[in-house]
């Protein structure tokens, strides 16, 4: 028994020393982290105070201010680059972008960016890509496109952000062909395409004619950047074998707008056995005041919920034509009647 | 075998258990630190601008169950209306309040009764009325009869929500202005994301204006200080490590962003669950894992919102009783997951760890203290050994807490008050002398309540911001 107690005591004493060492080390780490972070923040604040007005003058084209920034110590340049470039995330004014680009070039930030793009650390490559994108440095577009195939997911997505910010039409095919690349964040793919607006449509239509297996993705892409030009192809896709393709084709038609033929397809699709197709078809009829649309939608106010709400919203968008149908249903006590009353109230209060 | 050796063995075993717990937490904090570092590297300001660059960012419905929240509700709603994410609607669910919650909302925001059709996907108590603001079209108030639990009110909000994403918060939660734009990012990145939780900070002592935390500071009360470090440990160690392996088992009720269809698929919040947030998160894990459906549950390791910690003992006690009953109820209901390889890392690691270290901790700690103290008083246990056992557990506990403080600094990057550092370190030590024991005692009482099947929330004192 005594041996056991002594053994335990030895272990406890050893644990006590370990505990003391751990607690001391942790206290030290807490203090070091705090001091380091406070010093870092103070330095940033000092830099901002010192250079804010210089940066503002430099952005207005003041040569002396630009020279001051160029002569700033090398150790401050990265922080200054952040101060100069980061506001471009919110402010995409072309004049400001051009002025910032000029300052960045004068400060030799582009060679620094090149150096970072060749770094072995992904976060450096990502920072460089985002920076070059924000200042729209088109001379590096090809390197940024190449970064779409980087081994790091973060870098690939940063490259996509950069291409969305640069908006160089020559990089558009590289973005379009990667629209169905699942290794890139889906939100970023959509944002990149949205940045170019309808410029990407032509490439999409050409690719879609070849790659039928990717129709679903192309339909989703056309729902972002399609125009009336895509309508015939989308109408064709509403008869695709795959339910998701049919639904997405109607979603894209809602974006590009309907003509007589597309509207007729949407009205017919309201009787599809698939809820997702009926839902998207009802949404596609948003704002369509042509014959047959409103009455067909009114029949679906008590359909499955996703269809009913889309039908109601589309009826609301049809002004008088929709109002007549909604009023005719508004006395019903079912879900369709409640939807009709809600839409009529919204038309009245928030037209 | 005599009484002395049994008591000594038991005391040593409890100390070994505590050392094992703290050591595992220190190891886990390494994973958490890596996660934090990666998060801060990844989440650049350009990242947060992503939603604004989309043609149609996902609509988020912010659901706020409110029961007798007249003290804070107007400020809360005003703060919600100022969120930096445009595509959002706010759904306040007045859960049978007996105070002025509803009249205050009606008069302040010019709410009028409206017809509203919605998908009645989750059964709830009867709704008495639906109101929409004339001034703010995106502000909706649901007035319903109380079913006596927050789950029912949350489910009513989910029913009415028209967003593809639903953020469920508490009525006294103060969101950070960029919490939504940060929260939607995981959904924009990966279509398989079904839920996102976040780090909830304690606002006691901080300067609050218009429902926003403006300046983070330590409170005057030691009770609140101890809770601050407790929250740091809770959110930034085990949960972060779980998040790195897609094994999050609890998304706090103060901030939970969910895909609406996923919520409906699992039947929404369980109205009979005491710890409804943990219950829902584990059901989401079990649902998708059992069906081999790819899914992700993410955790934001930065303060996304702030909540008030109770500063009086009765409120804290009631909260801890409830948390304890909730934990045990969930572990009991989901016991088929524990050790079941079908549920992957959640079944094989996250839940067993929770059961071993959270389920058993209060019982072992209290019995350990009692046994060792009685034995020392009776002369069975040497006083030197008694203090040695105590010192080891205190030192390891304090080390873990200090590690959590480091993680908090790295997470929030908000440490403006130098005085607070000393207070935090002091709290890491002070909590070991009274607060932790009290908590463990309440844990034991909560266990007895759970066995007896007690429900309800208990008294909670409300305070203005």
PDB file of C-alpha atoms in Angstrom, chain A residues 182-303:
ATOM      1  CA  UNK A 182     -16.825  22.393 -58.749  1.00  0.00           C
ATOM      2  CA  UNK A 183     -13.358  23.027 -57.296  1.00  0.00           C
ATOM      3  CA  UNK A 184     -14.124  26.756 -57.503  1.00  0.00           C
ATOM      4  CA  UNK A 185     -16.620  28.286 -55.073  1.00  0.00           C
ATOM      5  CA  UNK A 186     -20.022  28.438 -56.723  1.00  0.00           C
ATOM      6  CA  UNK A 187     -20.744  31.958 -55.431  1.00  0.00           C
ATOM      7  CA  UNK A 188     -17.459  33.192 -56.894  1.00  0.00           C
ATOM      8  CA  UNK A 189     -18.204  31.588 -60.249  1.00  0.00           C
ATOM      9  CA  UNK A 190     -21.553  33.365 -60.326  1.00  0.00           C
ATOM     10  CA  UNK A 191     -20.041  36.677 -59.214  1.00  0.00           C
ATOM     11  CA  UNK A 192     -17.310  36.468 -61.862  1.00  0.00           C
ATOM     12  CA  UNK A 193     -19.854  35.884 -64.590  1.00  0.00           C
ATOM     13  CA  UNK A 194     -22.133  38.607 -63.237  1.00  0.00           C
ATOM     14  CA  UNK A 195     -19.205  41.065 -63.369  1.00  0.00           C
ATOM     15  CA  UNK A 196     -19.092  40.749 -67.161  1.00  0.00           C
ATOM     16  CA  UNK A 197     -22.851  41.068 -67.609  1.00  0.00           C
ATOM     17  CA  UNK A 198     -24.054  39.890 -71.014  1.00  0.00           C
ATOM     18  CA  UNK A 199     -20.515  39.852 -72.479  1.00  0.00           C
ATOM     19  CA  UNK A 200     -20.171  36.187 -71.579  1.00  0.00           C
ATOM     20  CA  UNK A 201     -23.331  35.103 -73.348  1.00  0.00           C
ATOM     21  CA  UNK A 202     -21.761  34.410 -76.756  1.00  0.00           C
ATOM     22  CA  UNK A 203     -19.117  32.074 -75.317  1.00  0.00           C
ATOM     23  CA  UNK A 204     -21.714  30.319 -73.236  1.00  0.00           C
ATOM     24  CA  UNK A 205     -23.963  29.688 -76.217  1.00  0.00           C
ATOM     25  CA  UNK A 206     -21.060  28.347 -78.285  1.00  0.00           C
ATOM     26  CA  UNK A 207     -19.972  26.020 -75.509  1.00  0.00           C
ATOM     27  CA  UNK A 208     -23.513  24.946 -74.759  1.00  0.00           C
ATOM     28  CA  UNK A 209     -24.004  23.885 -78.373  1.00  0.00           C
ATOM     29  CA  UNK A 210     -21.074  21.477 -77.964  1.00  0.00           C
ATOM     30  CA  UNK A 211     -21.338  20.232 -74.368  1.00  0.00           C
ATOM     31  CA  UNK A 212     -24.859  18.970 -73.950  1.00  0.00           C
ATOM     32  CA  UNK A 213     -23.990  17.201 -70.729  1.00  0.00           C
ATOM     33  CA  UNK A 214     -23.296  20.571 -69.075  1.00  0.00           C
ATOM     34  CA  UNK A 215     -26.579  22.177 -70.106  1.00  0.00           C
ATOM     35  CA  UNK A 216     -27.651  22.499 -66.508  1.00  0.00           C
ATOM     36  CA  UNK A 217     -24.653  24.698 -65.703  1.00  0.00           C
ATOM     37  CA  UNK A 218     -25.009  26.723 -68.865  1.00  0.00           C
ATOM     38  CA  UNK A 219     -28.668  27.319 -68.117  1.00  0.00           C
ATOM     39  CA  UNK A 220     -27.701  28.528 -64.637  1.00  0.00           C
ATOM     40  CA  UNK A 221     -25.046  30.763 -66.183  1.00  0.00           C
ATOM     41  CA  UNK A 222     -27.543  32.208 -68.661  1.00  0.00           C
ATOM     42  CA  UNK A 223     -29.809  32.967 -65.713  1.00  0.00           C
ATOM     43  CA  UNK A 224     -27.055  35.395 -64.686  1.00  0.00           C
ATOM     44  CA  UNK A 225     -25.896  36.900 -67.976  1.00  0.00           C
ATOM     45  CA  UNK A 226     -28.346  35.809 -70.683  1.00  0.00           C
ATOM     46  CA  UNK A 227     -30.239  38.158 -72.996  1.00  0.00           C
ATOM     47  CA  UNK A 228     -32.961  37.689 -75.608  1.00  0.00           C
ATOM     48  CA  UNK A 229     -30.268  36.114 -77.795  1.00  0.00           C
ATOM     49  CA  UNK A 230     -30.286  33.003 -75.598  1.00  0.00           C
ATOM     50  CA  UNK A 231     -34.052  32.585 -75.711  1.00  0.00           C
ATOM     51  CA  UNK A 232     -34.290  30.126 -78.646  1.00  0.00           C
ATOM     52  CA  UNK A 233     -31.721  27.808 -77.101  1.00  0.00           C
ATOM     53  CA  UNK A 234     -33.383  28.024 -73.678  1.00  0.00           C
ATOM     54  CA  UNK A 235     -36.774  27.277 -75.253  1.00  0.00           C
ATOM     55  CA  UNK A 236     -35.216  24.176 -76.784  1.00  0.00           C
ATOM     56  CA  UNK A 237     -33.861  23.126 -73.385  1.00  0.00           C
ATOM     57  CA  UNK A 238     -37.320  23.312 -71.799  1.00  0.00           C
ATOM     58  CA  UNK A 239     -37.920  19.988 -73.565  1.00  0.00           C
ATOM     59  CA  UNK A 240     -34.706  18.364 -72.283  1.00  0.00           C
ATOM     60  CA  UNK A 241     -34.956  14.863 -70.797  1.00  0.00           C
ATOM     61  CA  UNK A 242     -33.559  16.016 -67.468  1.00  0.00           C
ATOM     62  CA  UNK A 243     -35.933  17.697 -65.004  1.00  0.00           C
ATOM     63  CA  UNK A 244     -33.201  19.962 -63.575  1.00  0.00           C
ATOM     64  CA  UNK A 245     -32.292  21.213 -67.052  1.00  0.00           C
ATOM     65  CA  UNK A 246     -35.937  21.996 -67.831  1.00  0.00           C
ATOM     66  CA  UNK A 247     -36.350  23.836 -64.514  1.00  0.00           C
ATOM     67  CA  UNK A 248     -33.114  25.781 -64.978  1.00  0.00           C
ATOM     68  CA  UNK A 249     -34.055  26.690 -68.551  1.00  0.00           C
ATOM     69  CA  UNK A 250     -37.238  28.335 -67.230  1.00  0.00           C
ATOM     70  CA  UNK A 251     -35.181  30.037 -64.518  1.00  0.00           C
ATOM     71  CA  UNK A 252     -32.951  31.493 -67.225  1.00  0.00           C
ATOM     72  CA  UNK A 253     -35.990  32.489 -69.282  1.00  0.00           C
ATOM     73  CA  UNK A 254     -37.227  34.428 -66.251  1.00  0.00           C
ATOM     74  CA  UNK A 255     -33.982  36.416 -66.480  1.00  0.00           C
ATOM     75  CA  UNK A 256     -33.906  36.949 -70.255  1.00  0.00           C
ATOM     76  CA  UNK A 257     -37.630  37.631 -70.563  1.00  0.00           C
ATOM     77  CA  UNK A 258     -40.336  35.873 -72.552  1.00  0.00           C
ATOM     78  CA  UNK A 259     -41.687  36.120 -76.068  1.00  0.00           C
ATOM     79  CA  UNK A 260     -44.906  34.506 -77.328  1.00  0.00           C
ATOM     80  CA  UNK A 261     -43.272  31.121 -77.857  1.00  0.00           C
ATOM     81  CA  UNK A 262     -41.433  31.072 -74.520  1.00  0.00           C
ATOM     82  CA  UNK A 263     -44.561  32.225 -72.667  1.00  0.00           C
ATOM     83  CA  UNK A 264     -46.588  29.479 -74.251  1.00  0.00           C
ATOM     84  CA  UNK A 265     -43.967  26.926 -73.184  1.00  0.00           C
ATOM     85  CA  UNK A 266     -44.040  28.296 -69.634  1.00  0.00           C
ATOM     86  CA  UNK A 267     -47.852  28.168 -69.512  1.00  0.00           C
ATOM     87  CA  UNK A 268     -47.814  24.568 -70.714  1.00  0.00           C
ATOM     88  CA  UNK A 269     -45.080  23.698 -68.205  1.00  0.00           C
ATOM     89  CA  UNK A 270     -47.391  24.787 -65.375  1.00  0.00           C
ATOM     90  CA  UNK A 271     -49.035  21.394 -65.878  1.00  0.00           C
ATOM     91  CA  UNK A 272     -45.741  19.505 -65.652  1.00  0.00           C
ATOM     92  CA  UNK A 273     -45.716  16.653 -63.107  1.00  0.00           C
ATOM     93  CA  UNK A 274     -42.480  18.050 -61.625  1.00  0.00           C
ATOM     94  CA  UNK A 275     -42.838  20.671 -58.905  1.00  0.00           C
ATOM     95  CA  UNK A 276     -39.466  22.296 -59.682  1.00  0.00           C
ATOM     96  CA  UNK A 277     -40.425  22.754 -63.341  1.00  0.00           C
ATOM     97  CA  UNK A 278     -43.844  24.217 -62.419  1.00  0.00           C
ATOM     98  CA  UNK A 279     -42.173  26.499 -59.876  1.00  0.00           C
ATOM     99  CA  UNK A 280     -39.643  27.895 -62.359  1.00  0.00           C
ATOM    100  CA  UNK A 281     -42.240  28.165 -65.111  1.00  0.00           C
ATOM    101  CA  UNK A 282     -44.479  30.190 -62.794  1.00  0.00           C
ATOM    102  CA  UNK A 283     -41.517  32.432 -61.968  1.00  0.00           C
ATOM    103  CA  UNK A 284     -40.686  32.821 -65.671  1.00  0.00           C
ATOM    104  CA  UNK A 285     -44.133  34.327 -66.259  1.00  0.00           C
ATOM    105  CA  UNK A 286     -43.176  37.249 -63.982  1.00  0.00           C
ATOM    106  CA  UNK A 287     -44.363  40.427 -65.695  1.00  0.00           C
ATOM    107  CA  UNK A 288     -45.848  38.603 -68.727  1.00  0.00           C
ATOM    108  CA  UNK A 289     -49.166  40.241 -69.537  1.00  0.00           C
ATOM    109  CA  UNK A 290     -49.814  38.359 -72.759  1.00  0.00           C
ATOM    110  CA  UNK A 291     -52.823  36.076 -73.258  1.00  0.00           C
ATOM    111  CA  UNK A 292     -53.362  33.068 -71.065  1.00  0.00           C
ATOM    112  CA  UNK A 293     -50.616  33.717 -68.520  1.00  0.00           C
ATOM    113  CA  UNK A 294     -52.603  35.228 -65.652  1.00  0.00           C
ATOM    114  CA  UNK A 295     -55.476  32.771 -65.788  1.00  0.00           C
ATOM    115  CA  UNK A 296     -53.068  29.822 -65.915  1.00  0.00           C
ATOM    116  CA  UNK A 297     -51.161  31.136 -62.916  1.00  0.00           C
ATOM    117  CA  UNK A 298     -54.359  31.757 -60.952  1.00  0.00           C
ATOM    118  CA  UNK A 299     -55.184  28.058 -61.262  1.00  0.00           C
ATOM    119  CA  UNK A 300     -51.933  27.273 -59.454  1.00  0.00           C
ATOM    120  CA  UNK A 301     -52.458  29.451 -56.377  1.00  0.00           C
ATOM    121  CA  UNK A 302     -53.309  26.338 -54.402  1.00  0.00           C
ATOM    122  CA  UNK A 303     -50.630  24.151 -55.998  1.00  0.00           C
TER     123      UNK A 303
END
